[in-house]
GROMACS .gro file of C-alpha atoms in nm:
model
  448
    1MET     CA    1  -0.193  -3.443  -7.719
    2GLY     CA    2   0.014  -3.759  -7.758
    3VAL     CA    3   0.267  -3.957  -7.954
    4PHE     CA    4   0.159  -4.271  -8.139
    5SER     CA    5   0.339  -4.556  -8.311
    6GLY     CA    6   0.287  -4.924  -8.393
    7HIS     CA    7   0.241  -5.183  -8.668
    8TRP     CA    8  -0.045  -5.156  -8.916
    9PRO     CA    9  -0.278  -5.322  -8.959
   10SER     CA   10  -0.257  -5.505  -8.629
   11GLU     CA   11  -0.442  -5.831  -8.575
   12SER     CA   12  -0.677  -5.652  -8.337
   13GLU     CA   13  -0.761  -5.393  -8.606
   14LEU     CA   14  -0.827  -5.669  -8.859
   15ASP     CA   15  -1.041  -5.862  -8.612
   16LYS     CA   16  -1.239  -5.549  -8.525
   17ILE     CA   17  -1.322  -5.467  -8.886
   18ARG     CA   18  -1.404  -5.830  -8.967
   19GLN     CA   19  -1.646  -5.841  -8.675
   20LYS     CA   20  -1.809  -5.516  -8.787
   21VAL     CA   21  -1.865  -5.648  -9.139
   22ALA     CA   22  -1.992  -5.979  -9.001
   23GLU     CA   23  -2.255  -5.788  -8.801
   24LEU     CA   24  -2.356  -5.579  -9.104
   25SER     CA   25  -2.380  -5.873  -9.341
   26GLY     CA   26  -2.491  -6.160  -9.119
   27ARG     CA   27  -2.195  -6.361  -9.248
   28ASP     CA   28  -1.915  -6.534  -9.063
   29ALA     CA   29  -1.614  -6.314  -8.975
   30GLN     CA   30  -1.385  -6.564  -9.146
   31GLU     CA   31  -1.548  -6.478  -9.479
   32VAL     CA   32  -1.454  -6.110  -9.451
   33ARG     CA   33  -1.180  -5.981  -9.678
   34VAL     CA   34  -0.992  -5.661  -9.590
   35VAL     CA   35  -0.838  -5.415  -9.835
   36VAL     CA   36  -0.524  -5.249  -9.695
   37SER     CA   37  -0.470  -4.923  -9.885
   38PRO     CA   38  -0.180  -4.722  -9.737
   39TYR     CA   39  -0.117  -4.349  -9.728
   40ARG     CA   40   0.189  -4.220  -9.913
   41ILE     CA   41   0.461  -3.966  -9.850
   42CYS     CA   42   0.680  -3.789 -10.106
   43PRO     CA   43   1.029  -3.748  -9.952
   44LEU     CA   44   1.168  -3.563 -10.256
   45GLY     CA   45   0.998  -3.411 -10.558
   46ALA     CA   46   0.788  -3.131 -10.410
   47HIS     CA   47   0.571  -2.929 -10.650
   48ILE     CA   48   0.732  -3.054 -10.971
   49ASP     CA   49   0.499  -3.334 -11.080
   50HIS     CA   50   0.272  -3.091 -11.266
   51GLN     CA   51   0.576  -2.976 -11.466
   52GLY     CA   52   0.676  -3.327 -11.570
   53GLY     CA   53   0.953  -3.359 -11.314
   54THR     CA   54   1.089  -3.671 -11.148
   55VAL     CA   55   0.949  -3.748 -10.804
   56SER     CA   56   0.997  -4.004 -10.528
   57ALA     CA   57   0.737  -4.164 -10.304
   58MET     CA   58   0.684  -4.442 -10.053
   59THR     CA   59   0.394  -4.569  -9.848
   60ILE     CA   60   0.366  -4.571  -9.470
   61ASN     CA   61   0.212  -4.823  -9.232
   62LYS     CA   62  -0.107  -4.619  -9.189
   63GLY     CA   63  -0.400  -4.576  -9.422
   64ILE     CA   64  -0.743  -4.702  -9.523
   65LEU     CA   65  -0.896  -5.035  -9.423
   66LEU     CA   66  -1.202  -5.160  -9.612
   67GLY     CA   67  -1.358  -5.480  -9.479
   68PHE     CA   68  -1.611  -5.645  -9.709
   69VAL     CA   69  -1.790  -5.960  -9.817
   70PRO     CA   70  -1.926  -6.020 -10.167
   71SER     CA   71  -2.302  -5.979 -10.182
   72ASN     CA   72  -2.534  -6.253 -10.301
   73ASP     CA   73  -2.665  -6.006 -10.559
   74THR     CA   74  -2.577  -5.670 -10.718
   75GLN     CA   75  -2.637  -5.465 -10.401
   76VAL     CA   76  -2.364  -5.245 -10.252
   77THR     CA   77  -2.408  -5.147  -9.886
   78LEU     CA   78  -2.138  -4.944  -9.714
   79GLN     CA   79  -2.082  -4.782  -9.375
   80SER     CA   80  -1.795  -4.566  -9.257
   81GLY     CA   81  -1.601  -4.531  -8.935
   82GLN     CA   82  -1.562  -4.155  -8.994
   83PHE     CA   83  -1.893  -4.049  -9.149
   84ASN     CA   84  -2.262  -4.095  -9.079
   85GLY     CA   85  -2.515  -4.253  -9.308
   86GLU     CA   86  -2.518  -4.561  -9.526
   87VAL     CA   87  -2.425  -4.581  -9.893
   88ARG     CA   88  -2.651  -4.804 -10.101
   89PHE     CA   89  -2.647  -4.862 -10.476
   90ARG     CA   90  -2.625  -5.151 -10.725
   91VAL     CA   91  -2.328  -5.247 -10.940
   92ASP     CA   92  -2.558  -5.275 -11.243
   93GLU     CA   93  -2.656  -4.907 -11.214
   94VAL     CA   94  -2.495  -4.684 -11.478
   95GLN     CA   95  -2.287  -4.421 -11.298
   96VAL     CA   96  -2.279  -4.064 -11.432
   97PRO     CA   97  -1.985  -3.838 -11.341
   98LYS     CA   98  -2.076  -3.623 -11.042
   99HIS     CA   99  -1.995  -3.289 -11.203
  100MET     CA  100  -2.188  -3.385 -11.519
  101SER     CA  101  -2.498  -3.490 -11.324
  102GLU     CA  102  -2.498  -3.159 -11.136
  103THR     CA  103  -2.442  -2.959 -11.455
  104ASN     CA  104  -2.725  -3.137 -11.634
  105GLY     CA  105  -2.965  -3.102 -11.345
  106LEU     CA  106  -2.974  -3.474 -11.276
  107THR     CA  107  -2.898  -3.447 -10.907
  108GLU     CA  108  -3.270  -3.460 -10.823
  109GLN     CA  109  -3.300  -3.799 -10.989
  110MET     CA  110  -3.062  -3.960 -10.742
  111ASP     CA  111  -3.198  -4.161 -10.449
  112SER     CA  112  -3.377  -3.904 -10.234
  113SER     CA  113  -3.318  -4.113  -9.920
  114LYS     CA  114  -2.948  -4.035  -9.927
  115THR     CA  115  -2.833  -3.772  -9.679
  116GLN     CA  116  -2.607  -3.487  -9.787
  117GLU     CA  117  -2.321  -3.642  -9.591
  118GLU     CA  118  -2.366  -3.977  -9.766
  119CYS     CA  119  -2.353  -3.794 -10.100
  120LYS     CA  120  -2.005  -3.674 -10.012
  121TRP     CA  121  -1.835  -3.983  -9.875
  122GLY     CA  122  -2.016  -4.226 -10.104
  123ASN     CA  123  -1.881  -4.062 -10.419
  124TYR     CA  124  -1.555  -4.258 -10.422
  125ALA     CA  125  -1.736  -4.594 -10.418
  126ARG     CA  126  -1.964  -4.481 -10.701
  127GLY     CA  127  -1.661  -4.339 -10.880
  128ALA     CA  128  -1.483  -4.675 -10.859
  129LEU     CA  129  -1.784  -4.842 -11.020
  130TYR     CA  130  -1.790  -4.569 -11.287
  131ALA     CA  131  -1.419  -4.625 -11.364
  132LEU     CA  132  -1.463  -5.000 -11.400
  133GLN     CA  133  -1.776  -4.963 -11.613
  134SER     CA  134  -1.614  -4.705 -11.840
  135ARG     CA  135  -1.351  -4.958 -11.944
  136GLY     CA  136  -1.599  -5.231 -12.027
  137ASN     CA  137  -1.620  -5.420 -11.697
  138HIS     CA  138  -1.975  -5.541 -11.624
  139LEU     CA  139  -1.993  -5.621 -11.255
  140LYS     CA  140  -2.249  -5.866 -11.125
  141THR     CA  141  -2.159  -5.891 -10.756
  142GLY     CA  142  -2.190  -5.610 -10.503
  143ILE     CA  143  -2.029  -5.587 -10.160
  144THR     CA  144  -2.130  -5.523  -9.801
  145GLY     CA  145  -1.848  -5.325  -9.644
  146PHE     CA  146  -1.715  -5.100  -9.370
  147ILE     CA  147  -1.439  -4.845  -9.441
  148CYS     CA  148  -1.224  -4.651  -9.196
  149GLY     CA  149  -0.902  -4.454  -9.185
  150SER     CA  150  -0.625  -4.491  -8.928
  151GLU     CA  151  -0.779  -4.379  -8.601
  152GLY     CA  152  -0.725  -4.022  -8.486
  153LEU     CA  153  -0.510  -3.936  -8.787
  154ASP     CA  154  -0.554  -3.618  -8.993
  155SER     CA  155  -0.467  -3.748  -9.340
  156SER     CA  156  -0.408  -3.405  -9.501
  157GLY     CA  157  -0.105  -3.427  -9.729
  158LEU     CA  158  -0.098  -3.809  -9.720
  159SER     CA  159  -0.313  -3.885 -10.028
  160SER     CA  160  -0.615  -4.024  -9.843
  161SER     CA  161  -0.847  -3.969 -10.141
  162ALA     CA  162  -0.636  -4.192 -10.365
  163ALA     CA  163  -0.616  -4.454 -10.090
  164VAL     CA  164  -0.996  -4.458 -10.061
  165GLY     CA  165  -1.051  -4.485 -10.436
  166ILE     CA  166  -0.804  -4.771 -10.466
  167ALA     CA  167  -0.963  -4.952 -10.172
  168TYR     CA  168  -1.301  -4.956 -10.346
  169LEU     CA  169  -1.147  -5.064 -10.677
  170LEU     CA  170  -0.971  -5.360 -10.516
  171ALA     CA  171  -1.284  -5.463 -10.327
  172PHE     CA  172  -1.508  -5.459 -10.636
  173GLU     CA  173  -1.244  -5.645 -10.838
  174SER     CA  174  -1.195  -5.906 -10.567
  175ALA     CA  175  -1.570  -5.963 -10.525
  176ASN     CA  176  -1.612  -6.009 -10.901
  177GLY     CA  177  -1.303  -6.222 -10.964
  178LEU     CA  178  -1.138  -5.956 -11.182
  179VAL     CA  179  -0.761  -5.980 -11.225
  180VAL     CA  180  -0.636  -5.625 -11.274
  181CYS     CA  181  -0.270  -5.516 -11.286
  182PRO     CA  182  -0.149  -5.213 -11.087
  183THR     CA  183  -0.098  -4.996 -11.396
  184GLU     CA  184  -0.463  -5.052 -11.494
  185ASN     CA  185  -0.577  -4.955 -11.145
  186ILE     CA  186  -0.367  -4.639 -11.163
  187GLU     CA  187  -0.573  -4.546 -11.468
  188TYR     CA  188  -0.897  -4.647 -11.297
  189ASP     CA  189  -0.821  -4.424 -10.999
  190ARG     CA  190  -0.735  -4.139 -11.236
  191LEU     CA  191  -1.082  -4.183 -11.386
  192ILE     CA  192  -1.238  -4.160 -11.038
  193GLU     CA  193  -1.061  -3.834 -10.960
  194ASN     CA  194  -1.039  -3.663 -11.302
  195GLU     CA  195  -1.358  -3.778 -11.475
  196TYR     CA  196  -1.606  -3.879 -11.206
  197LEU     CA  197  -1.519  -3.614 -10.944
  198GLY     CA  198  -1.377  -3.353 -11.186
  199LEU     CA  199  -1.051  -3.298 -10.994
  200LYS     CA  200  -0.740  -3.176 -11.181
  201ASN     CA  201  -0.473  -3.387 -11.013
  202GLY     CA  202  -0.207  -3.623 -11.148
  203ILE     CA  203  -0.124  -3.988 -11.090
  204LEU     CA  204   0.159  -3.970 -10.835
  205ASP     CA  205  -0.056  -4.065 -10.536
  206GLN     CA  206  -0.222  -4.375 -10.676
  207SER     CA  207   0.104  -4.484 -10.841
  208ALA     CA  208   0.284  -4.475 -10.507
  209ILE     CA  209   0.004  -4.665 -10.332
  210LEU     CA  210  -0.016  -4.939 -10.596
  211LEU     CA  211   0.350  -4.974 -10.695
  212SER     CA  212   0.542  -4.928 -10.371
  213SER     CA  213   0.734  -5.212 -10.212
  214TYR     CA  214   0.872  -5.232  -9.859
  215GLY     CA  215   1.225  -5.093  -9.832
  216CYS     CA  216   1.209  -4.923 -10.172
  217LEU     CA  217   1.165  -4.572 -10.301
  218THR     CA  218   0.923  -4.545 -10.591
  219CYS     CA  219   1.069  -4.317 -10.855
  220MET     CA  220   0.840  -4.177 -11.124
  221ASN     CA  221   0.915  -3.960 -11.424
  222CYS     CA  222   0.595  -3.756 -11.446
  223LYS     CA  223   0.663  -3.663 -11.810
  224THR     CA  224   0.703  -4.018 -11.945
  225ILE     CA  225   0.502  -4.190 -11.664
  226ASN     CA  226   0.785  -4.444 -11.640
  227HIS     CA  227   0.861  -4.568 -11.290
  228LYS     CA  228   1.111  -4.785 -11.108
  229LEU     CA  229   1.164  -4.913 -10.756
  230ILE     CA  230   1.493  -4.817 -10.592
  231PRO     CA  231   1.576  -5.070 -10.319
  232SER     CA  232   1.829  -5.008 -10.048
  233PRO     CA  233   2.102  -5.271 -10.090
  234LYS     CA  234   2.075  -5.353  -9.719
  235VAL     CA  235   1.710  -5.456  -9.737
  236GLN     CA  236   1.687  -5.618 -10.080
  237ASN     CA  237   1.679  -5.971  -9.943
  238ASN     CA  238   1.587  -5.908  -9.581
  239HIS     CA  239   1.257  -5.753  -9.472
  240GLU     CA  240   1.416  -5.664  -9.137
  241GLY     CA  241   1.750  -5.549  -9.282
  242GLU     CA  242   1.985  -5.290  -9.133
  243LEU     CA  243   1.849  -4.988  -9.317
  244GLY     CA  244   1.494  -5.098  -9.240
  245ASN     CA  245   1.574  -5.065  -8.870
  246ALA     CA  246   1.788  -4.753  -8.909
  247TYR     CA  247   1.512  -4.495  -8.951
  248LYS     CA  248   1.155  -4.408  -8.866
  249ILE     CA  249   0.923  -4.162  -9.036
  250LEU     CA  250   0.776  -3.883  -8.822
  251LEU     CA  251   0.452  -3.712  -8.919
  252ALA     CA  252   0.406  -3.394  -8.717
  253PHE     CA  253   0.061  -3.235  -8.734
  254SER     CA  254  -0.003  -2.861  -8.735
  255GLY     CA  255  -0.368  -2.857  -8.626
  256LEU     CA  256  -0.457  -2.662  -8.942
  257LYS     CA  257  -0.764  -2.814  -9.104
  258GLN     CA  258  -0.804  -2.564  -9.387
  259ALA     CA  259  -0.562  -2.358  -9.592
  260LEU     CA  260  -0.524  -2.003  -9.465
  261THR     CA  261  -0.684  -1.759  -9.705
  262THR     CA  262  -0.386  -1.522  -9.688
  263ASN     CA  263  -0.165  -1.774  -9.869
  264PRO     CA  264  -0.136  -1.776 -10.249
  265GLY     CA  265  -0.312  -2.066 -10.411
  266TYR     CA  266  -0.179  -2.386 -10.560
  267ASN     CA  267  -0.317  -2.310 -10.906
  268ARG     CA  268  -0.136  -1.977 -10.920
  269ARG     CA  269   0.197  -2.147 -10.860
  270VAL     CA  270   0.128  -2.393 -11.142
  271ALA     CA  271   0.047  -2.101 -11.375
  272GLU     CA  272   0.370  -1.924 -11.276
  273CYS     CA  273   0.574  -2.233 -11.359
  274GLN     CA  274   0.404  -2.254 -11.698
  275GLU     CA  275   0.467  -1.885 -11.765
  276ALA     CA  276   0.836  -1.929 -11.679
  277ALA     CA  277   0.855  -2.229 -11.912
  278LYS     CA  278   0.687  -2.032 -12.193
  279ILE     CA  279   0.939  -1.745 -12.168
  280LEU     CA  280   1.239  -1.981 -12.151
  281LEU     CA  281   1.117  -2.186 -12.448
  282GLN     CA  282   1.067  -1.870 -12.653
  283ALA     CA  283   1.414  -1.749 -12.560
  284SER     CA  284   1.565  -2.076 -12.682
  285GLY     CA  285   1.361  -2.090 -13.004
  286ASN     CA  286   1.143  -2.379 -12.888
  287GLU     CA  287   0.814  -2.196 -12.842
  288GLU     CA  288   0.623  -2.480 -13.013
  289GLU     CA  289   0.689  -2.705 -12.712
  290GLU     CA  290   0.427  -2.743 -12.438
  291PRO     CA  291   0.498  -2.475 -12.173
  292VAL     CA  292   0.609  -2.700 -11.886
  293LEU     CA  293   0.952  -2.679 -11.726
  294SER     CA  294   1.042  -3.041 -11.807
  295ASN     CA  295   1.067  -2.926 -12.172
  296VAL     CA  296   1.333  -2.670 -12.077
  297LYS     CA  297   1.692  -2.790 -12.054
  298PRO     CA  298   1.878  -2.683 -11.737
  299GLU     CA  299   2.142  -2.502 -11.943
  300ILE     CA  300   1.868  -2.297 -12.113
  301PHE     CA  301   1.738  -2.192 -11.773
  302GLU     CA  302   2.088  -2.087 -11.663
  303ALA     CA  303   2.143  -1.891 -11.985
  304HIS     CA  304   1.810  -1.708 -11.980
  305LYS     CA  305   1.692  -1.691 -11.619
  306SER     CA  306   1.783  -1.320 -11.604
  307GLU     CA  307   1.497  -1.260 -11.850
  308LEU     CA  308   1.242  -1.389 -11.598
  309GLU     CA  309   1.064  -1.173 -11.344
  310PRO     CA  310   1.198  -1.247 -10.993
  311SER     CA  311   0.896  -1.453 -10.888
  312LEU     CA  312   0.904  -1.662 -11.206
  313ALA     CA  313   1.278  -1.714 -11.169
  314LYS     CA  314   1.219  -1.849 -10.818
  315ARG     CA  315   0.959  -2.098 -10.939
  316ALA     CA  316   1.192  -2.223 -11.211
  317GLU     CA  317   1.483  -2.237 -10.966
  318HIS     CA  318   1.276  -2.459 -10.740
  319TYR     CA  319   1.187  -2.692 -11.026
  320PHE     CA  320   1.541  -2.742 -11.153
  321SER     CA  321   1.701  -2.766 -10.809
  322GLU     CA  322   1.431  -3.006 -10.685
  323ASN     CA  323   1.466  -3.229 -10.989
  324GLU     CA  324   1.838  -3.248 -10.917
  325ARG     CA  325   1.773  -3.324 -10.548
  326VAL     CA  326   1.550  -3.616 -10.646
  327LEU     CA  327   1.823  -3.771 -10.862
  328LYS     CA  328   2.085  -3.724 -10.589
  329GLY     CA  329   1.842  -3.858 -10.330
  330LEU     CA  330   1.783  -4.177 -10.525
  331GLU     CA  331   2.158  -4.236 -10.536
  332ALA     CA  332   2.190  -4.168 -10.163
  333TRP     CA  333   1.906  -4.408 -10.084
  334ALA     CA  334   2.047  -4.683 -10.306
  335SER     CA  335   2.384  -4.657 -10.134
  336GLY     CA  336   2.231  -4.652  -9.785
  337ASN     CA  337   2.347  -4.295  -9.715
  338LEU     CA  338   2.060  -4.176  -9.496
  339LYS     CA  339   2.251  -3.867  -9.380
  340GLU     CA  340   2.276  -3.727  -9.733
  341PHE     CA  341   1.920  -3.839  -9.811
  342GLY     CA  342   1.793  -3.644  -9.510
  343GLU     CA  343   1.993  -3.334  -9.597
  344LEU     CA  344   1.835  -3.332  -9.942
  345ILE     CA  345   1.486  -3.357  -9.788
  346THR     CA  346   1.564  -3.054  -9.570
  347ALA     CA  347   1.692  -2.862  -9.871
  348SER     CA  348   1.371  -2.950 -10.052
  349GLY     CA  349   1.173  -2.805  -9.763
  350LEU     CA  350   1.377  -2.486  -9.768
  351SER     CA  351   1.334  -2.441 -10.143
  352SER     CA  352   0.959  -2.493 -10.107
  353ILE     CA  353   0.956  -2.201  -9.863
  354GLN     CA  354   1.206  -1.969 -10.032
  355ASN     CA  355   1.167  -2.041 -10.405
  356TYR     CA  356   0.822  -2.191 -10.441
  357GLU     CA  357   0.699  -1.962 -10.162
  358CYS     CA  358   0.445  -2.200 -10.016
  359GLY     CA  359   0.382  -2.272  -9.652
  360CYS     CA  360   0.204  -2.079  -9.383
  361GLU     CA  361   0.363  -1.966  -9.057
  362PRO     CA  362   0.252  -2.262  -8.839
  363LEU     CA  363   0.385  -2.519  -9.087
  364ILE     CA  364   0.711  -2.331  -9.133
  365GLN     CA  365   0.750  -2.322  -8.755
  366LEU     CA  366   0.678  -2.694  -8.737
  367TYR     CA  367   0.939  -2.759  -9.008
  368GLU     CA  368   1.197  -2.558  -8.813
  369VAL     CA  369   1.115  -2.740  -8.488
  370LEU     CA  370   1.164  -3.076  -8.661
  371LEU     CA  371   1.509  -2.971  -8.779
  372LYS     CA  372   1.611  -2.903  -8.418
  373ALA     CA  373   1.473  -3.233  -8.287
  374PRO     CA  374   1.721  -3.499  -8.172
  375GLY     CA  375   1.803  -3.759  -8.433
  376VAL     CA  376   1.614  -3.593  -8.721
  377LEU     CA  377   1.791  -3.653  -9.053
  378GLY     CA  378   1.573  -3.426  -9.266
  379ALA     CA  379   1.227  -3.269  -9.285
  380ARG     CA  380   0.983  -3.095  -9.519
  381PHE     CA  381   0.612  -3.028  -9.567
  382SER     CA  382   0.389  -3.322  -9.655
  383GLY     CA  383   0.147  -3.202  -9.921
  384ALA     CA  384   0.110  -2.851 -10.060
  385GLY     CA  385   0.230  -2.677  -9.744
  386PHE     CA  386  -0.080  -2.476  -9.658
  387ARG     CA  387  -0.227  -2.711  -9.395
  388GLY     CA  388  -0.182  -3.061  -9.259
  389CYS     CA  389   0.155  -3.191  -9.150
  390CYS     CA  390   0.530  -3.209  -9.195
  391LEU     CA  391   0.729  -3.527  -9.244
  392ALA     CA  392   1.076  -3.614  -9.119
  393PHE     CA  393   1.315  -3.906  -9.136
  394VAL     CA  394   1.466  -3.974  -8.795
  395ASP     CA  395   1.719  -4.211  -8.641
  396ALA     CA  396   1.510  -4.506  -8.519
  397ASP     CA  397   1.676  -4.507  -8.177
  398ARG     CA  398   1.577  -4.145  -8.115
  399ALA     CA  399   1.230  -4.141  -8.269
  400GLU     CA  400   1.039  -4.132  -7.939
  401GLU     CA  401   1.267  -3.860  -7.801
  402ALA     CA  402   1.228  -3.654  -8.118
  403ALA     CA  403   0.850  -3.693  -8.118
  404ILE     CA  404   0.820  -3.566  -7.760
  405PHE     CA  405   1.052  -3.273  -7.838
  406VAL     CA  406   0.850  -3.169  -8.142
  407LYS     CA  407   0.519  -3.198  -7.958
  408ASP     CA  408   0.641  -2.983  -7.667
  409GLU     CA  409   0.816  -2.716  -7.875
  410TYR     CA  410   0.531  -2.672  -8.124
  411CYS     CA  411   0.284  -2.638  -7.838
  412LYS     CA  412   0.486  -2.342  -7.708
  413LEU     CA  413   0.478  -2.172  -8.050
  414GLN     CA  414   0.118  -2.250  -8.148
  415PRO     CA  415  -0.078  -2.333  -7.830
  416GLU     CA  416  -0.418  -2.274  -7.989
  417LEU     CA  417  -0.354  -2.494  -8.293
  418ALA     CA  418  -0.184  -2.756  -8.077
  419SER     CA  419  -0.496  -2.772  -7.860
  420HIS     CA  420  -0.689  -2.890  -8.167
  421LEU     CA  421  -0.478  -3.206  -8.169
  422ASP     CA  422  -0.625  -3.346  -7.847
  423GLN     CA  423  -0.837  -3.595  -8.041
  424GLY     CA  424  -0.537  -3.748  -8.220
  425PRO     CA  425  -0.160  -3.775  -8.208
  426ALA     CA  426   0.046  -3.458  -8.237
  427VAL     CA  427   0.335  -3.662  -8.376
  428LEU     CA  428   0.301  -4.003  -8.538
  429ILE     CA  429   0.593  -4.246  -8.558
  430CYS     CA  430   0.562  -4.454  -8.874
  431ASP     CA  431   0.746  -4.724  -9.061
  432ALA     CA  432   0.766  -4.767  -9.436
  433GLY     CA  433   0.473  -4.953  -9.584
  434ASP     CA  434   0.396  -5.180  -9.875
  435SER     CA  435   0.157  -5.162 -10.169
  436ALA     CA  436  -0.222  -5.183 -10.152
  437ARG     CA  437  -0.349  -5.540 -10.114
  438VAL     CA  438  -0.642  -5.761 -10.018
  439ILE     CA  439  -0.617  -5.979  -9.709
  440SER     CA  440  -0.835  -6.287  -9.699
  441ASN     CA  441  -0.830  -6.460  -9.360
  442THR     CA  442  -0.461  -6.501  -9.274
  443PHE     CA  443  -0.299  -6.451  -9.614
  444SER     CA  444  -0.260  -6.166  -9.857
  445LEU     CA  445  -0.382  -6.165 -10.215
  446LEU     CA  446  -0.153  -5.909 -10.375
  447ASN     CA  447  -0.311  -5.725 -10.665
  448GLN     CA  448  -0.062  -5.847 -10.922
   0.00000   0.00000   0.00000
């Protein structure tokens, strides 16, 4: 069970994936393009996006790599570093949403040579084609590609599904000479998740992956969908500026692969927030408004929170306090005040536990261990808080020391879960990342 850090993607990683694609396609390695699609973290803004709150996000220097070459025809051929099987389809095939094809009994009409495993991991590539087709793009060129995630990394809570979908979108667009802006690709990835796969998630993940910029926090108002980048003044004009060297991001893994069944579900929390909003809107004479907490003014909550059941009052308290923490955090970041920024992250984690009442015992223990680690500025869950990992911002000079401390202390508390981490790092030391992009040979083609 180790500690891992480093730059991403390294030249050796790029060379390895180029060589793999060259072998698959019979083409020269210099022809291979590589999509870099990073994972994201959400330092502040936990569990408020579904209520129209304001959230913050940034990418890290780990994620999805998709090496590919354009085909000489419409054929798509894909292999994966994590999954067995081979995905094969044509870009001139009409894609039907997965949940619709199953509902209408069309599953049997799909290529019978596909294994069950291929059906699962191939869906994002087919979904990307569906999204592009549904907006009038008629693709003529397929790809031969190889996709893999950062080695040994459990991506729970890091938005890996959005990173995969975006990787396929950028590859298809690159192969077909399509110029697509980031806001269009945010919509395309939403179509993959919401329409093709039938998932009920928002657009925070893909927005962070496509809009982030090194040294900046991406701020998004989930009610208006407006966003802005908040740079630190110390790194605006210098990629290796003071603040850029002042911190590292720790990802500490719990060993939990699935949510524990004893924990209340994500959907129930969303419903409780909506119920709280409905009662507060009725109390203020605004019952015609959509029942989400972003439609409730903070002063209305303060005036009427005594009318809420205790559990509903806690959910609303988390929303309003977290929204305020995001706004304060953006100010702290912009002024270079990492100490205050970290304290707000920790307070976010505590509110997630006490007011939103999410988190299982191992993750809460991991959160508490991180807060005791040397040099840690702040910590919270990454993701919903029922499995996966915790994130922390840490003084760069003490990152290695903190990582070792966390690994050792968590192992004492959860030896069985910690033993599950033998195949990957227990604690990952990361840097901030950049937006998703396509690398062709030695230069980047940013998806402007």
